[in-house]
């Protein structure tokens, strides 16, 4: 039912595709003839071009797209996505947060939006707005998680694809994409469908076992030519809620070691902090709710180089 739900809501979309036979077509959204939505590739059919064009003409209005990946579930990928998006929003950027994690869309819970339902307009699916941030999650459409569990691969991919191209984001500075975990077909199609990704933030936990997964995620990005913005080691030590002292429960440093050995940036280590779990359960972003804590300071230090990299890219685009 949910799959057809998406189709029904988005069926109202106008066909705004640029099918001009002009020799020098421009993208009907951004007006740029260099935009990949402006002309078909040599290896794609008319239908494939139209589909890609629909997606790309949404995304070309977004300056920076960052995907958040992890080798496996439960390491804090959604937590990092929500706090990264909130930190960017708090620094004055226009931000969208897209949760495409089919089997665990936790963004609605983490932002207290479980009761929200998505509505459609002529242009497509309207994101939920919260404190100046636009949010879209598969969780708004798939209210019964058990249903998604039995979806076959192609069905999941179809939903992800349709979902990506149907959301009306408007003009944004940043879109943070919370991907399904792993390096399988789902994150693969997300990285392939979203052209011009700024890069990936890879979240891991400190143990060696998790580090093997992060190595795989880095290789995955290299193979897809997705730049690795950096690795975040989450649940690295435990912050005592009474005295604030950090105790290393699990062996730490796995994320840093892998990042160094694979020559990608290490963005920082976030401790296990009961305040983070509490904020998530209360539907609040920790970084704004507990802004004065040392853990929030660590999160801000992780976000800083991401913002800096974004402004370098912006300058390069404006003054090539
Ligand atoms: P993933 O997206 O990788 O599946 P989540 O972000 O949903 O993981 O996190 C799983 C659970 O762990 C959530 O309940 C979240 O609140 C909690 N959590 C994540 N990071 C931390 C942390 N650093 N300290 C305490 N709890 C955390």
Coordinates of C-alpha atoms in Angstrom, one line a residue, residues 9-310:
X9 CA 0.8 11.6 -3.8
X10 CA 3.4 12.3 -6.4
X11 CA 1.2 11.5 -9.4
X12 CA 0.0 15.0 -9.3
X13 CA 3.4 16.3 -10.3
X14 CA 3.6 18.5 -13.4
X15 CA 5.8 17.2 -16.2
X16 CA 8.3 20.1 -16.3
X17 CA 11.0 18.1 -18.1
X18 CA 13.2 19.9 -20.6
X19 CA 12.7 17.8 -23.7
X20 CA 13.7 20.7 -26.0
X21 CA 15.2 19.7 -29.3
X22 CA 17.3 22.8 -29.1
X23 CA 20.9 22.1 -30.0
X24 CA 22.0 23.9 -26.9
X25 CA 19.4 23.1 -24.3
X26 CA 19.5 24.6 -20.8
X27 CA 18.2 23.1 -17.6
X28 CA 14.6 24.3 -17.2
X29 CA 15.2 24.7 -13.5
X30 CA 18.6 26.4 -13.1
X31 CA 19.0 27.7 -16.7
X32 CA 22.5 26.2 -16.9
X33 CA 23.4 24.4 -20.1
X34 CA 26.2 22.6 -18.1
X35 CA 23.6 21.1 -15.7
X36 CA 23.3 17.4 -16.4
X37 CA 19.5 17.8 -16.6
X38 CA 19.9 19.9 -19.7
X39 CA 20.7 17.1 -22.2
X40 CA 20.5 13.3 -22.5
X41 CA 23.6 11.2 -22.2
X42 CA 24.6 9.1 -25.1
X43 CA 24.0 5.8 -23.3
X44 CA 20.4 6.5 -22.0
X45 CA 17.0 6.1 -23.4
X46 CA 14.4 8.9 -23.6
X47 CA 12.6 7.4 -20.5
X48 CA 15.8 7.2 -18.6
X49 CA 16.7 10.7 -19.5
X50 CA 13.3 12.0 -18.4
X51 CA 13.6 10.2 -15.1
X52 CA 17.1 11.5 -14.4
X53 CA 16.1 14.9 -15.5
X54 CA 13.2 15.0 -13.1
X55 CA 15.5 14.1 -10.2
X56 CA 18.4 16.4 -11.3
X57 CA 16.2 19.4 -11.8
X58 CA 15.2 19.1 -8.2
X59 CA 18.7 18.6 -7.0
X60 CA 20.4 21.4 -9.0
X61 CA 18.7 23.9 -6.7
X62 CA 20.7 22.5 -3.8
X63 CA 24.3 23.7 -3.4
X64 CA 25.7 21.0 -1.3
X65 CA 24.7 17.4 -1.0
X66 CA 26.2 15.2 1.7
X67 CA 25.4 11.5 2.3
X68 CA 25.9 9.9 5.7
X69 CA 27.0 6.3 5.5
X70 CA 27.8 3.5 7.9
X71 CA 29.0 0.0 7.6
X72 CA 26.2 -1.3 9.7
X73 CA 23.1 -0.2 11.6
X74 CA 23.0 1.1 15.1
X75 CA 26.3 2.9 15.1
X76 CA 24.7 6.4 15.2
X77 CA 24.4 7.3 11.5
X78 CA 21.0 8.9 12.0
X79 CA 22.1 10.7 15.2
X80 CA 25.0 12.2 13.2
X81 CA 22.8 13.1 10.3
X82 CA 20.3 14.9 12.6
X83 CA 22.9 16.8 14.5
X84 CA 24.9 17.7 11.4
X85 CA 21.8 19.1 9.7
X86 CA 20.8 21.0 12.9
X87 CA 24.4 22.4 13.3
X88 CA 24.3 23.6 9.7
X89 CA 20.9 25.1 10.2
X90 CA 22.1 26.8 13.4
X91 CA 25.0 28.4 11.5
X92 CA 22.5 30.1 9.2
X93 CA 22.3 27.7 6.3
X94 CA 19.1 26.6 4.5
X95 CA 19.1 22.9 5.2
X96 CA 17.1 19.8 4.1
X97 CA 17.4 16.4 5.8
X98 CA 16.4 13.4 3.8
X99 CA 16.0 10.1 5.6
X100 CA 16.1 7.2 3.1
X101 CA 16.9 4.5 5.6
X102 CA 14.1 2.0 4.5
X103 CA 14.4 -0.4 7.4
X104 CA 15.1 2.1 10.1
X105 CA 13.8 5.6 9.3
X106 CA 14.5 7.1 12.7
X107 CA 14.6 10.8 11.8
X108 CA 10.9 11.3 12.6
X109 CA 11.4 10.0 16.1
X110 CA 14.6 11.8 16.7
X111 CA 12.9 15.1 15.8
X112 CA 9.6 14.5 17.4
X113 CA 7.8 14.2 14.1
X114 CA 6.3 10.7 14.3
X115 CA 2.8 11.9 13.9
X116 CA 3.5 13.9 10.8
X117 CA 2.1 12.7 7.4
X118 CA 3.4 14.0 4.1
X119 CA 1.1 15.9 1.8
X120 CA 1.5 16.4 -1.9
X121 CA 1.2 19.4 -4.1
X122 CA 1.3 19.9 -7.9
X123 CA 5.1 19.9 -7.7
X124 CA 5.4 16.8 -5.6
X125 CA 5.9 15.7 -1.9
X126 CA 6.1 18.6 0.5
X127 CA 8.7 18.2 3.2
X128 CA 7.9 18.8 6.8
X129 CA 9.3 22.1 8.1
X130 CA 10.8 22.3 11.6
X131 CA 12.7 25.4 12.9
X132 CA 13.6 26.4 9.3
X133 CA 14.8 23.0 8.4
X134 CA 13.0 20.9 5.7
X135 CA 12.7 17.2 6.5
X136 CA 11.6 14.2 4.5
X137 CA 11.7 10.7 5.7
X138 CA 10.4 7.4 4.4
X139 CA 9.1 7.1 7.9
X140 CA 6.4 9.7 7.1
X141 CA 5.1 7.4 4.3
X142 CA 5.8 3.9 5.7
X143 CA 4.0 3.9 9.0
X144 CA 4.2 0.1 9.2
X145 CA 7.8 -0.9 9.3
X146 CA 7.0 -4.6 9.0
X147 CA 5.8 -3.9 5.5
X148 CA 9.2 -2.6 4.3
X149 CA 11.0 -5.6 5.8
X150 CA 9.5 -8.0 3.2
X151 CA 10.1 -5.7 0.3
X152 CA 12.3 -7.2 -2.4
X153 CA 15.4 -5.4 -3.7
X154 CA 13.9 -3.9 -6.9
X155 CA 10.9 -2.7 -4.9
X156 CA 13.1 -0.9 -2.4
X157 CA 15.1 0.6 -5.1
X158 CA 11.9 1.8 -6.9
X159 CA 10.7 3.5 -3.7
X160 CA 14.1 5.1 -3.1
X161 CA 14.3 6.4 -6.7
X162 CA 10.8 7.7 -6.7
X163 CA 11.2 9.2 -3.3
X164 CA 14.4 11.0 -4.3
X165 CA 12.9 12.7 -7.3
X166 CA 9.6 13.7 -5.8
X167 CA 10.4 15.9 -2.9
X168 CA 9.9 19.6 -3.3
X169 CA 13.0 21.1 -1.6
X170 CA 13.2 24.4 -3.3
X171 CA 16.5 26.3 -3.0
X172 CA 18.8 24.9 -0.3
X173 CA 22.4 25.4 0.8
X174 CA 22.7 21.8 2.2
X175 CA 20.9 18.5 1.8
X176 CA 22.0 15.9 4.3
X177 CA 21.0 12.4 3.3
X178 CA 20.7 9.6 5.9
X179 CA 21.4 6.5 3.8
X180 CA 20.6 2.9 4.6
X181 CA 23.6 1.2 6.2
X182 CA 26.0 -1.1 4.5
X183 CA 27.4 -1.1 1.0
X184 CA 24.6 -2.9 -0.8
X185 CA 22.2 -2.0 -3.5
X186 CA 20.4 0.7 -1.5
X187 CA 23.3 3.0 -0.6
X188 CA 24.7 2.2 -4.1
X189 CA 21.6 3.5 -5.9
X190 CA 21.5 6.6 -3.6
X191 CA 25.1 7.5 -4.4
X192 CA 24.6 6.8 -8.1
X193 CA 21.3 8.7 -8.4
X194 CA 22.4 11.8 -6.6
X195 CA 24.8 13.4 -9.0
X196 CA 27.4 15.9 -7.8
X197 CA 27.5 14.7 -4.2
X198 CA 29.9 16.8 -2.2
X199 CA 30.9 13.6 -0.4
X200 CA 30.2 11.1 2.3
X201 CA 30.5 11.3 6.1
X202 CA 31.2 7.8 7.3
X203 CA 30.1 6.9 10.8
X204 CA 31.5 4.0 12.8
X205 CA 32.0 2.8 16.3
X206 CA 35.5 2.3 17.7
X207 CA 35.9 -1.5 17.8
X208 CA 38.0 -3.4 15.3
X209 CA 34.9 -5.3 14.0
X210 CA 33.3 -2.0 13.0
X211 CA 36.5 -0.8 11.5
X212 CA 36.4 -3.6 9.0
X213 CA 33.0 -2.2 7.9
X214 CA 34.3 1.4 7.7
X215 CA 37.2 0.2 5.4
X216 CA 34.5 -1.3 3.1
X217 CA 32.5 1.9 3.2
X218 CA 35.6 4.0 2.2
X219 CA 36.4 1.6 -0.6
X220 CA 32.7 1.8 -1.7
X221 CA 33.1 5.6 -2.0
X222 CA 36.4 5.4 -3.8
X223 CA 34.8 3.0 -6.4
X224 CA 31.9 5.3 -6.9
X225 CA 34.1 8.4 -7.1
X226 CA 32.3 9.9 -4.1
X227 CA 34.7 12.0 -2.1
X228 CA 35.1 10.9 1.6
X229 CA 34.6 14.0 3.7
X230 CA 35.7 12.1 6.7
X231 CA 35.1 9.4 9.3
X232 CA 33.3 10.0 12.6
X233 CA 34.0 7.6 15.4
X234 CA 30.8 7.5 17.5
X235 CA 30.2 5.9 21.0
X236 CA 33.9 6.5 21.6
X237 CA 34.2 6.3 25.4
X238 CA 31.4 6.9 27.9
X239 CA 30.6 10.3 29.5
X240 CA 29.6 9.9 33.2
X241 CA 26.4 11.8 33.6
X242 CA 27.4 12.7 37.2
X243 CA 31.0 13.9 36.9
X244 CA 31.4 14.3 33.1
X245 CA 34.5 12.0 33.1
X246 CA 35.0 10.0 29.9
X247 CA 35.7 6.3 30.4
X248 CA 36.8 4.0 27.6
X249 CA 34.5 1.1 27.7
X250 CA 35.2 -0.3 24.3
X251 CA 38.7 -0.1 22.8
X252 CA 38.7 3.3 21.1
X253 CA 40.6 4.7 18.1
X254 CA 39.5 2.2 15.4
X255 CA 37.9 4.8 13.3
X256 CA 40.9 7.1 13.5
X257 CA 43.4 4.3 12.6
X258 CA 41.4 3.2 9.6
X259 CA 40.9 6.8 8.4
X260 CA 44.7 7.4 8.7
X261 CA 45.6 4.1 7.1
X262 CA 43.3 4.8 4.1
X263 CA 44.3 8.4 3.9
X264 CA 40.9 10.0 4.4
X265 CA 40.2 12.8 7.0
X266 CA 39.3 11.8 10.6
X267 CA 36.6 14.3 11.7
X268 CA 36.5 13.4 15.4
X269 CA 35.2 11.0 18.1
X270 CA 31.8 11.5 19.8
X271 CA 31.6 9.8 23.2
X272 CA 28.6 7.7 24.3
X273 CA 26.6 10.3 26.2
X274 CA 23.3 9.5 27.9
X275 CA 22.2 13.0 27.0
X276 CA 22.4 12.0 23.2
X277 CA 20.1 9.0 23.7
X278 CA 17.7 11.1 25.8
X279 CA 17.6 13.9 23.3
X280 CA 16.9 11.4 20.5
X281 CA 14.1 9.7 22.5
X282 CA 12.6 13.2 23.4
X283 CA 12.6 14.1 19.7
X284 CA 15.2 16.9 20.1
X285 CA 18.5 17.5 18.3
X286 CA 21.2 17.1 21.0
X287 CA 23.4 19.8 19.5
X288 CA 20.7 22.5 20.1
X289 CA 19.1 21.0 23.2
X290 CA 22.3 20.5 25.1
X291 CA 24.4 23.1 23.3
X292 CA 26.6 24.0 26.3
X293 CA 27.9 20.5 27.0
X294 CA 31.4 19.3 26.1
X295 CA 29.8 16.6 23.8
X296 CA 28.0 19.3 21.9
X297 CA 31.3 21.1 21.6
X298 CA 32.8 18.0 20.1
X299 CA 30.0 17.7 17.6
X300 CA 30.5 21.3 16.6
X301 CA 34.2 20.7 16.0
X302 CA 33.2 17.8 13.7
X303 CA 30.9 20.0 11.7
X304 CA 33.3 22.9 11.3
X305 CA 35.5 21.4 8.6
X306 CA 32.4 20.2 6.7
X307 CA 31.1 23.8 6.6
X308 CA 34.6 25.0 5.7
X309 CA 34.8 22.5 2.8
X310 CA 31.4 23.6 1.6

